[in-house]
Every structure is written in C-alpha cells, then in structure tokens.
C-alpha cells in the first residue's frame, strides 16, 4: 500500500530558538509583521524576545494581544482587520494553542476579502478560499497543541457554538523549550495530555502511516517519562525539551494521520461545558484505547509498552482494558481531575451526544461511530472513575 506523509513546514527547535525569529522573518521576506498573542503571554515577557529579534533584523511590528481561549471568531475578525489596516506582510503567532489558532485564522482571513462568518461558511461547505493564507511563523509557549505543525486552525463559531477547522498552514515553526520553563503544574499536565491524546488517536485513526507511527510511539515514551518530572520541577530544562519535542512530533504525526472520536468528544465538552481541552482529551483517551483495541490490538499493546506496561493477553478487549486502566492510573497519580470532580453529571456528559454525532472527526475513527458507540463512550467517561 502506498501511503503519503507530509513535511508541512520547517521547524527551528532548541533552547534559545526564539531569538532567531527575526532571521526567520527575514528569510520569509517579511518587512512589517503582526505579532499575535494574548495578555498572559505578554505578561510572561516572551513577546520582548520576539520584539528584540525583529528589531535586530530591521523588521517593523504591530502587536495584537486580544487572542482569547478557544480562538473565538471575533478575535480572528479583529486581528485580520488590524493586519489589513496596517498593511503587514506576515503574521507571527506566539502563545498556547488558542493563540496559534487565532494567528492561523487571521492569516487566512487577512488574505481574503470576506468576513469571518463567511470564512467559516466556506470551510463548512469545504470550499477553498480565493487566496492562500498570509505567510505565518508560529511559536508555541506550551507543549501540547502541536498547532505549529498542523495545517488546520480550530476556530470557535460563537453564534453556533461549533469548532470549525479552517485550513491555514504555517510557513515556519519555532519551538523553544525555554518558553515553557516555569509553566504551572495544571497547564503542564493538561497540555501534555493533549499531546498524548493526539498520538493515541493518530495511531488508531483510519489513516496512520509509518512516519506518523514512529513519531507517535516516541511521543508516548517521552511524555510518560518526562511529564511527571516537568509537573514537579517546572524549571527542569531537560524535561521541558523532551515535552516540547514530543508535542511538536505529535503535531506532525496527527497532521497526516488525524485525530478522531476522542477529539470529537473533547470538542463537544469544550464547546458545551468549557472543559479545558487537555482535561477532556486526557479523560477520553483511555476510552478510545479500549474502543480501537479490536482493530489495532498490536498497536494498543505497543502503546502500553511505551508506558512501561507488558500485556501478555492476546485478547483485544483485555489488551484495551489493561492499557486504558494503566493510563487512567498514570493520570490519577499525576492529579488530573475527573468529571465528577469537575461537578459534571453523567446526564450532562451524555447530553453531548448530538454534537458528537455531527462532528466530522468521527468519520476518521476505525470503528463505525453509531449512536450506541457514542453513548457507551460518553458513559465510560463518567463511569471509569469512582
Ligand atoms: Fe488536541
């Protein structure tokens, strides 16, 4: 079988990489850029490193610091209006997943003569925009989203409460683990679990390839080993480097192999109850492992092996349950919350049924996603934790 894998964009990886932003911007031919971020990232002082590098390279900049959680459509509209008004020739996004998605959305919208609602409609109808996105550099400040190496921007439609995946590929990614030093424990855990969910779904989607599989297994090993270290030692650079690489590898892997039912469920919980994406992903991943074990028993066994678990059974359902429970125990040890602790009832979780049933990612699950499968999966999210 012939399988394709993608080399989406170059990546500059390593401690101090952010200081090369100006050089990268110059390489891309930028003269005046819009720097997209949020107030939190601005307060952490990361923006100054980008500014210093741009100034040294002789590149003008305009700041847009109004990115918000879950990349709402109105932020994308405001950022694109600023980009057009200031006649910038490039976009730089620096921040967590929501900021990077906002920057991607802005780079798509600013290149076209439409408003954000029209752009989301084009995407729903799978119609391409007239012009390609503006050139874009993405600099993650968390280790989870992988958005710096994926072609889609997940934008929230605040009218319909849907999350829409707008195509907008980055031109260059700068992954600097130093930007993640000192990250609070909760964000470290949530983002790490997001990356773990990306690879567990990429391994078990309908379209994995040999390249994505290699990156996925490596990612699981790194996260299992280094996430507890980073959670307890926020300034441990070796742990941060491993998690930054894992997150980026996960992004490259799922850009091809895609995620599936787990993210359809996580998106529904985020859109309906504002459950942090990483928490929803963490809790749903064991469910996906159990669900896909009959299709990919050897892969699920290997996921377990990457987390130090040897499963001797040849029975797919036993393999799935063993690996899923091992992951649940790991998450409990790390202190991740359960839905019960988040004060969500079983009925509320089951109420996500219609959202999940209409989420496009469900088609990438190797198990047909019937209403019964969705109900069982949503129920397990609650029932698996006492
Ligand atoms: Fe995710």
Tab-separated table of C-alpha atoms and ligand atoms in Angstrom:
chain	number	residue	atom	x	y	z
A	1	UNK	CA	0.000	0.000	0.000
A	2	UNK	CA	1.254	3.476	-0.858
A	3	UNK	CA	0.867	5.969	1.991
A	4	UNK	CA	1.601	9.678	1.945
A	5	UNK	CA	3.194	11.661	4.697
A	6	UNK	CA	3.678	15.380	4.794
A	7	UNK	CA	6.587	17.690	5.513
A	8	UNK	CA	4.411	20.689	6.309
A	9	UNK	CA	6.941	23.341	7.297
A	10	UNK	CA	10.489	23.768	8.623
A	11	UNK	CA	10.994	23.792	12.394
A	12	UNK	CA	13.695	25.575	14.395
A	13	UNK	CA	13.946	23.566	17.629
A	14	UNK	CA	16.008	24.146	20.757
A	15	UNK	CA	16.658	26.341	23.773
A	16	UNK	CA	17.018	29.938	22.602
A	17	UNK	CA	15.365	29.339	19.216
A	18	UNK	CA	13.013	32.286	19.757
A	19	UNK	CA	15.968	34.643	19.301
A	20	UNK	CA	16.120	33.534	15.644
A	21	UNK	CA	12.612	34.870	14.929
A	22	UNK	CA	13.946	37.972	13.154
A	23	UNK	CA	16.212	35.865	10.925
A	24	UNK	CA	13.354	33.543	10.030
A	25	UNK	CA	11.081	36.521	9.306
A	26	UNK	CA	13.775	37.955	7.037
A	27	UNK	CA	14.130	34.607	5.230
A	28	UNK	CA	10.395	34.681	4.581
A	29	UNK	CA	10.679	38.194	3.154
A	30	UNK	CA	8.748	39.993	5.911
A	31	UNK	CA	9.125	43.778	6.272
A	32	UNK	CA	6.251	44.507	8.670
A	33	UNK	CA	4.547	41.841	10.772
A	34	UNK	CA	1.514	41.420	13.016
A	35	UNK	CA	2.524	39.685	16.250
A	36	UNK	CA	-0.486	37.767	17.585
A	37	UNK	CA	-0.575	36.832	21.268
A	38	UNK	CA	-2.601	37.230	24.463
A	39	UNK	CA	-2.170	39.245	27.633
A	40	UNK	CA	-0.860	36.281	29.660
A	41	UNK	CA	1.986	35.586	27.250
A	42	UNK	CA	2.708	39.299	27.108
A	43	UNK	CA	2.995	39.419	30.932
A	44	UNK	CA	5.448	36.499	30.914
A	45	UNK	CA	7.856	38.624	28.875
A	46	UNK	CA	8.106	36.270	25.895
A	47	UNK	CA	6.993	38.977	23.485
A	48	UNK	CA	10.046	41.064	24.275
A	49	UNK	CA	12.307	38.281	22.971
A	50	UNK	CA	10.413	38.331	19.684
A	51	UNK	CA	10.456	42.139	19.546
A	52	UNK	CA	14.217	42.282	20.199
A	53	UNK	CA	14.863	39.748	17.471
A	54	UNK	CA	12.634	41.566	14.967
A	55	UNK	CA	14.220	44.937	15.763
A	56	UNK	CA	17.691	43.451	15.271
A	57	UNK	CA	16.571	42.182	11.869
A	58	UNK	CA	15.105	45.580	10.933
A	59	UNK	CA	11.517	44.352	10.762
A	60	UNK	CA	8.580	46.550	11.839
A	61	UNK	CA	5.871	45.082	14.040
A	62	UNK	CA	2.312	45.692	15.201
A	63	UNK	CA	1.020	43.914	18.326
A	64	UNK	CA	-2.373	42.171	18.565
A	65	UNK	CA	-2.772	40.845	22.124
A	66	UNK	CA	-6.515	40.119	22.049
A	67	UNK	CA	-6.425	36.367	21.415
A	68	UNK	CA	-8.821	34.519	23.688
A	69	UNK	CA	-9.372	30.953	24.867
A	70	UNK	CA	-10.633	28.630	22.125
A	71	UNK	CA	-9.892	31.158	19.357
A	72	UNK	CA	-13.314	32.838	19.027
A	73	UNK	CA	-14.351	34.146	15.609
A	74	UNK	CA	-14.491	37.792	16.779
A	75	UNK	CA	-10.794	37.740	17.768
A	76	UNK	CA	-9.891	36.445	14.321
A	77	UNK	CA	-12.011	39.193	12.734
A	78	UNK	CA	-10.381	41.919	14.866
A	79	UNK	CA	-6.856	40.637	14.196
A	80	UNK	CA	-7.431	40.382	10.439
A	81	UNK	CA	-8.835	43.930	10.357
A	82	UNK	CA	-5.673	45.176	12.097
A	83	UNK	CA	-3.435	43.193	9.732
A	84	UNK	CA	-5.180	44.720	6.717
A	85	UNK	CA	-5.285	48.224	8.184
A	86	UNK	CA	-1.569	48.149	8.970
A	87	UNK	CA	-0.717	46.516	5.616
A	88	UNK	CA	1.511	43.885	7.222
A	89	UNK	CA	3.152	41.284	5.013
A	90	UNK	CA	3.475	38.482	7.571
A	91	UNK	CA	1.945	37.086	10.763
A	92	UNK	CA	3.753	35.759	13.839
A	93	UNK	CA	1.766	33.880	16.490
A	94	UNK	CA	3.320	33.313	19.920
A	95	UNK	CA	1.392	31.575	22.698
A	96	UNK	CA	-0.605	28.482	23.547
A	97	UNK	CA	-2.935	26.587	21.249
A	98	UNK	CA	-5.682	29.205	21.226
A	99	UNK	CA	-3.231	31.957	20.253
A	100	UNK	CA	-1.706	29.865	17.482
A	101	UNK	CA	-5.165	29.003	16.142
A	102	UNK	CA	-6.119	32.694	16.251
A	103	UNK	CA	-2.938	33.610	14.340
A	104	UNK	CA	-3.704	30.925	11.746
A	105	UNK	CA	-7.274	32.196	11.381
A	106	UNK	CA	-6.016	35.769	10.975
A	107	UNK	CA	-3.501	34.737	8.309
A	108	UNK	CA	-6.299	33.054	6.322
A	109	UNK	CA	-8.845	35.846	6.759
A	110	UNK	CA	-6.469	38.771	6.188
A	111	UNK	CA	-5.560	37.368	2.775
A	112	UNK	CA	-9.190	37.355	1.610
A	113	UNK	CA	-11.953	39.924	1.081
A	114	UNK	CA	-14.563	38.226	3.270
A	115	UNK	CA	-15.598	38.393	6.922
A	116	UNK	CA	-15.006	35.668	9.484
A	117	UNK	CA	-18.555	34.280	9.268
A	118	UNK	CA	-18.152	33.876	5.509
A	119	UNK	CA	-14.772	32.194	6.027
A	120	UNK	CA	-16.290	29.669	8.449
A	121	UNK	CA	-19.130	29.044	5.984
A	122	UNK	CA	-16.651	28.380	3.167
A	123	UNK	CA	-14.972	25.828	5.442
A	124	UNK	CA	-18.253	24.124	6.372
A	125	UNK	CA	-19.031	23.752	2.670
A	126	UNK	CA	-15.445	22.563	2.038
A	127	UNK	CA	-14.960	25.413	-0.446
A	128	UNK	CA	-11.408	26.802	-0.762
A	129	UNK	CA	-10.807	30.497	-0.058
A	130	UNK	CA	-9.878	32.652	-3.065
A	131	UNK	CA	-6.359	33.414	-1.783
A	132	UNK	CA	-3.872	31.325	0.207
A	133	UNK	CA	-3.131	32.361	3.819
A	134	UNK	CA	-0.504	35.017	4.529
A	135	UNK	CA	2.928	33.692	5.472
A	136	UNK	CA	2.958	32.727	9.113
A	137	UNK	CA	5.522	31.906	11.835
A	138	UNK	CA	4.191	30.043	14.885
A	139	UNK	CA	5.965	29.925	18.255
A	140	UNK	CA	4.317	27.696	20.906
A	141	UNK	CA	4.712	28.597	24.590
A	142	UNK	CA	3.108	25.350	25.801
A	143	UNK	CA	3.872	21.717	24.954
A	144	UNK	CA	0.601	20.217	23.851
A	145	UNK	CA	-1.211	21.656	20.896
A	146	UNK	CA	1.266	20.854	18.116
A	147	UNK	CA	-0.632	23.552	16.199
A	148	UNK	CA	2.661	24.996	14.949
A	149	UNK	CA	2.984	21.929	12.719
A	150	UNK	CA	-0.612	21.306	11.617
A	151	UNK	CA	-2.482	22.822	8.698
A	152	UNK	CA	-5.783	23.491	10.445
A	153	UNK	CA	-6.846	26.392	12.695
A	154	UNK	CA	-9.612	25.390	15.098
A	155	UNK	CA	-11.834	28.489	15.320
A	156	UNK	CA	-14.896	28.820	17.597
A	157	UNK	CA	-18.088	29.959	15.896
A	158	UNK	CA	-19.639	31.957	18.737
A	159	UNK	CA	-23.035	32.018	17.057
A	160	UNK	CA	-23.474	28.267	16.571
A	161	UNK	CA	-21.038	27.189	19.358
A	162	UNK	CA	-19.212	24.920	16.902
A	163	UNK	CA	-15.467	24.489	16.484
A	164	UNK	CA	-14.556	24.794	12.807
A	165	UNK	CA	-11.248	23.603	11.304
A	166	UNK	CA	-10.090	26.274	8.847
A	167	UNK	CA	-7.142	25.268	6.617
A	168	UNK	CA	-4.228	27.650	7.233
A	169	UNK	CA	-0.770	26.055	7.150
A	170	UNK	CA	2.147	27.717	8.966
A	171	UNK	CA	5.242	28.647	6.953
A	172	UNK	CA	7.726	28.081	9.803
A	173	UNK	CA	7.612	26.826	13.395
A	174	UNK	CA	9.962	27.973	16.151
A	175	UNK	CA	9.890	25.570	19.109
A	176	UNK	CA	11.866	26.933	22.056
A	177	UNK	CA	11.582	24.812	25.239
A	178	UNK	CA	12.831	27.738	27.341
A	179	UNK	CA	9.487	29.439	26.719
A	180	UNK	CA	7.795	26.636	28.667
A	181	UNK	CA	10.043	26.851	31.754
A	182	UNK	CA	8.058	27.635	34.883
A	183	UNK	CA	4.714	26.706	33.375
A	184	UNK	CA	2.227	25.957	36.192
A	185	UNK	CA	1.609	22.294	37.027
A	186	UNK	CA	-2.009	22.211	35.839
A	187	UNK	CA	-1.204	23.682	32.409
A	188	UNK	CA	1.813	21.385	32.092
A	189	UNK	CA	-0.415	18.365	32.740
A	190	UNK	CA	-3.325	19.467	30.546
A	191	UNK	CA	-1.140	20.308	27.575
A	192	UNK	CA	0.919	17.131	27.970
A	193	UNK	CA	-2.248	15.073	27.997
A	194	UNK	CA	-3.467	16.869	24.875
A	195	UNK	CA	-0.281	15.796	23.063
A	196	UNK	CA	-0.698	12.238	24.356
A	197	UNK	CA	-4.258	12.151	23.050
A	198	UNK	CA	-3.077	13.383	19.650
A	199	UNK	CA	-0.753	10.439	19.206
A	200	UNK	CA	-3.093	7.795	20.651
A	201	UNK	CA	-5.744	8.931	18.170
A	202	UNK	CA	-3.258	9.298	15.295
A	203	UNK	CA	-2.077	5.714	15.858
A	204	UNK	CA	-5.657	4.419	15.804
A	205	UNK	CA	-7.314	6.567	13.131
A	206	UNK	CA	-8.258	5.233	9.696
A	207	UNK	CA	-5.178	6.814	8.093
A	208	UNK	CA	-1.969	6.348	10.083
A	209	UNK	CA	1.289	5.966	8.119
A	210	UNK	CA	4.735	4.576	9.017
A	211	UNK	CA	6.141	8.072	9.584
A	212	UNK	CA	3.350	9.151	11.938
A	213	UNK	CA	3.524	5.849	13.833
A	214	UNK	CA	7.243	6.310	14.592
A	215	UNK	CA	6.650	9.834	15.892
A	216	UNK	CA	3.646	8.698	17.941
A	217	UNK	CA	5.432	5.922	19.850
A	218	UNK	CA	8.371	8.215	20.550
A	219	UNK	CA	5.976	10.865	21.828
A	220	UNK	CA	4.297	8.458	24.258
A	221	UNK	CA	7.658	7.386	25.712
A	222	UNK	CA	8.771	10.982	26.189
A	223	UNK	CA	5.510	12.095	27.792
A	224	UNK	CA	5.315	9.093	30.116
A	225	UNK	CA	8.879	9.660	31.292
A	226	UNK	CA	9.064	13.455	31.400
A	227	UNK	CA	5.579	14.773	32.179
A	228	UNK	CA	5.754	13.821	35.875
A	229	UNK	CA	9.224	15.417	36.071
A	230	UNK	CA	8.100	18.691	34.468
A	231	UNK	CA	4.979	18.770	36.658
A	232	UNK	CA	7.099	18.561	39.813
A	233	UNK	CA	10.114	20.553	38.584
A	234	UNK	CA	8.780	23.418	36.435
A	235	UNK	CA	12.280	24.733	35.677
A	236	UNK	CA	13.768	21.395	34.551
A	237	UNK	CA	15.004	22.210	31.038
A	238	UNK	CA	15.645	18.583	30.034
A	239	UNK	CA	12.031	17.705	30.855
A	240	UNK	CA	10.761	20.782	29.012
A	241	UNK	CA	12.900	19.935	25.949
A	242	UNK	CA	11.515	16.410	25.811
A	243	UNK	CA	7.919	17.595	26.165
A	244	UNK	CA	8.376	20.339	23.551
A	245	UNK	CA	9.770	17.805	21.094
A	246	UNK	CA	7.001	15.331	21.940
A	247	UNK	CA	4.311	17.945	21.357
A	248	UNK	CA	5.819	19.010	18.033
A	249	UNK	CA	6.225	15.398	16.886
A	250	UNK	CA	2.631	14.734	17.848
A	251	UNK	CA	1.516	17.695	15.740
A	252	UNK	CA	3.492	16.461	12.719
A	253	UNK	CA	2.027	12.974	13.215
A	254	UNK	CA	-1.617	13.950	13.520
A	255	UNK	CA	-1.382	16.495	10.743
A	256	UNK	CA	-1.330	13.404	8.495
A	257	UNK	CA	-2.968	10.655	10.493
A	258	UNK	CA	-5.542	12.956	12.082
A	259	UNK	CA	-7.380	12.595	15.360
A	260	UNK	CA	-10.858	11.118	15.534
A	261	UNK	CA	-13.618	10.318	18.027
A	262	UNK	CA	-11.619	11.392	21.083
A	263	UNK	CA	-11.268	14.923	19.759
A	264	UNK	CA	-14.873	14.952	18.536
A	265	UNK	CA	-15.869	14.276	22.168
A	266	UNK	CA	-13.298	16.722	23.593
A	267	UNK	CA	-14.554	19.451	21.256
A	268	UNK	CA	-18.143	18.791	22.366
A	269	UNK	CA	-17.189	19.043	26.056
A	270	UNK	CA	-15.176	22.194	25.419
A	271	UNK	CA	-17.889	23.877	23.351
A	272	UNK	CA	-20.747	22.856	25.683
A	273	UNK	CA	-19.256	22.995	29.179
A	274	UNK	CA	-15.932	24.828	28.633
A	275	UNK	CA	-13.995	21.846	29.972
A	276	UNK	CA	-10.286	22.577	29.324
A	277	UNK	CA	-9.252	20.806	26.131
A	278	UNK	CA	-6.414	18.882	27.780
A	279	UNK	CA	-8.628	17.586	30.597
A	280	UNK	CA	-11.271	16.389	28.159
A	281	UNK	CA	-8.582	14.773	25.978
A	282	UNK	CA	-6.954	13.093	28.983
A	283	UNK	CA	-10.171	11.514	30.161
A	284	UNK	CA	-11.336	10.413	26.732
A	285	UNK	CA	-8.057	8.798	25.592
A	286	UNK	CA	-8.442	5.578	27.649
A	287	UNK	CA	-11.943	5.219	26.177
A	288	UNK	CA	-10.504	5.494	22.659
A	289	UNK	CA	-7.822	2.923	23.517
A	290	UNK	CA	-10.499	0.442	24.615
A	291	UNK	CA	-12.699	1.192	21.607
A	292	UNK	CA	-9.990	0.706	18.990
A	293	UNK	CA	-8.200	-2.271	20.584
A	294	UNK	CA	-10.173	-4.825	18.485
A	295	UNK	CA	-8.973	-3.023	15.308
A	296	UNK	CA	-5.380	-2.382	16.397
A	297	UNK	CA	-4.535	-4.875	19.194
A	298	UNK	CA	-0.786	-4.864	18.459
A	299	UNK	CA	-0.618	-1.079	18.367
A	300	UNK	CA	-2.502	-0.793	21.651
A	301	UNK	CA	-0.084	-3.309	23.182
A	302	UNK	CA	2.792	-1.147	21.958
A	303	UNK	CA	1.175	1.993	23.421
A	304	UNK	CA	1.183	0.107	26.728
A	305	UNK	CA	4.825	-0.905	26.249
A	306	UNK	CA	5.771	2.747	25.668
A	307	UNK	CA	4.272	3.417	29.107
A	308	UNK	CA	6.171	0.539	30.725
A	309	UNK	CA	3.301	-1.960	30.647
A	310	UNK	CA	3.653	-5.541	29.410
A	311	UNK	CA	0.360	-7.118	28.364
A	312	UNK	CA	0.532	-10.882	27.863
A	313	UNK	CA	-3.079	-11.416	26.739
A	314	UNK	CA	-3.828	-11.920	23.043
A	315	UNK	CA	-7.471	-10.964	23.558
A	316	UNK	CA	-8.018	-7.457	22.063
A	317	UNK	CA	-10.568	-6.363	24.646
A	318	UNK	CA	-8.323	-7.445	27.522
A	319	UNK	CA	-5.394	-5.612	25.924
A	320	UNK	CA	-7.516	-2.470	25.512
A	321	UNK	CA	-8.766	-2.558	29.090
A	322	UNK	CA	-5.295	-3.197	30.532
A	323	UNK	CA	-3.681	-0.311	28.633
A	324	UNK	CA	-6.614	2.038	29.272
A	325	UNK	CA	-6.548	1.335	33.012
A	326	UNK	CA	-2.767	1.774	33.098
A	327	UNK	CA	-3.202	5.221	31.534
A	328	UNK	CA	-6.025	6.065	33.957
A	329	UNK	CA	-3.753	5.143	36.896
A	330	UNK	CA	-0.977	7.338	35.445
A	331	UNK	CA	-3.389	10.259	35.158
A	332	UNK	CA	-4.652	9.725	38.706
A	333	UNK	CA	-1.099	9.718	40.027
A	334	UNK	CA	-0.455	12.991	38.216
A	335	UNK	CA	-3.534	14.510	39.854
A	336	UNK	CA	-5.722	15.100	36.805
A	337	UNK	CA	-9.345	15.836	37.732
A	338	UNK	CA	-12.258	13.544	36.885
A	339	UNK	CA	-15.594	14.776	35.543
A	340	UNK	CA	-17.133	14.117	38.948
A	341	UNK	CA	-14.543	16.438	40.468
A	342	UNK	CA	-15.396	18.998	37.794
A	343	UNK	CA	-19.032	18.822	39.006
A	344	UNK	CA	-20.303	17.435	35.716
A	345	UNK	CA	-23.096	14.866	35.927
A	346	UNK	CA	-23.398	11.706	33.824
A	347	UNK	CA	-26.509	13.191	32.193
A	348	UNK	CA	-24.607	16.335	31.198
A	349	UNK	CA	-21.898	14.264	29.545
A	350	UNK	CA	-24.475	12.143	27.728
A	351	UNK	CA	-26.055	15.426	26.589
A	352	UNK	CA	-23.094	15.844	24.197
A	353	UNK	CA	-24.470	13.045	22.007
A	354	UNK	CA	-25.890	15.182	19.193
A	355	UNK	CA	-22.759	17.391	18.989
A	356	UNK	CA	-20.512	14.328	18.679
A	357	UNK	CA	-22.883	12.681	16.187
A	358	UNK	CA	-22.452	15.700	13.911
A	359	UNK	CA	-18.693	16.229	14.394
A	360	UNK	CA	-16.763	15.492	11.202
A	361	UNK	CA	-13.804	13.884	13.006
A	362	UNK	CA	-15.978	10.873	13.871
A	363	UNK	CA	-15.537	9.623	10.285
A	364	UNK	CA	-11.820	9.113	10.956
A	365	UNK	CA	-12.498	6.562	13.703
A	366	UNK	CA	-11.858	2.975	12.544
A	367	UNK	CA	-14.957	1.802	14.434
A	368	UNK	CA	-18.265	2.984	12.914
A	369	UNK	CA	-19.459	5.742	15.235
A	370	UNK	CA	-23.101	4.825	15.822
A	371	UNK	CA	-25.279	6.468	18.469
A	372	UNK	CA	-24.737	3.378	20.630
A	373	UNK	CA	-20.941	3.777	20.382
A	374	UNK	CA	-21.178	7.466	21.302
A	375	UNK	CA	-23.466	6.760	24.265
A	376	UNK	CA	-21.202	3.990	25.539
A	377	UNK	CA	-18.099	6.153	25.125
A	378	UNK	CA	-19.636	9.176	26.866
A	379	UNK	CA	-20.938	6.988	29.698
A	380	UNK	CA	-17.481	5.472	30.218
A	381	UNK	CA	-16.023	8.943	30.634
A	382	UNK	CA	-18.017	9.192	33.834
A	383	UNK	CA	-18.218	5.580	34.964
A	384	UNK	CA	-14.490	4.762	34.710
A	385	UNK	CA	-13.645	6.965	37.676
A	386	UNK	CA	-15.022	6.420	41.175
B	1	LIG	FE1	-5.985	18.415	20.954
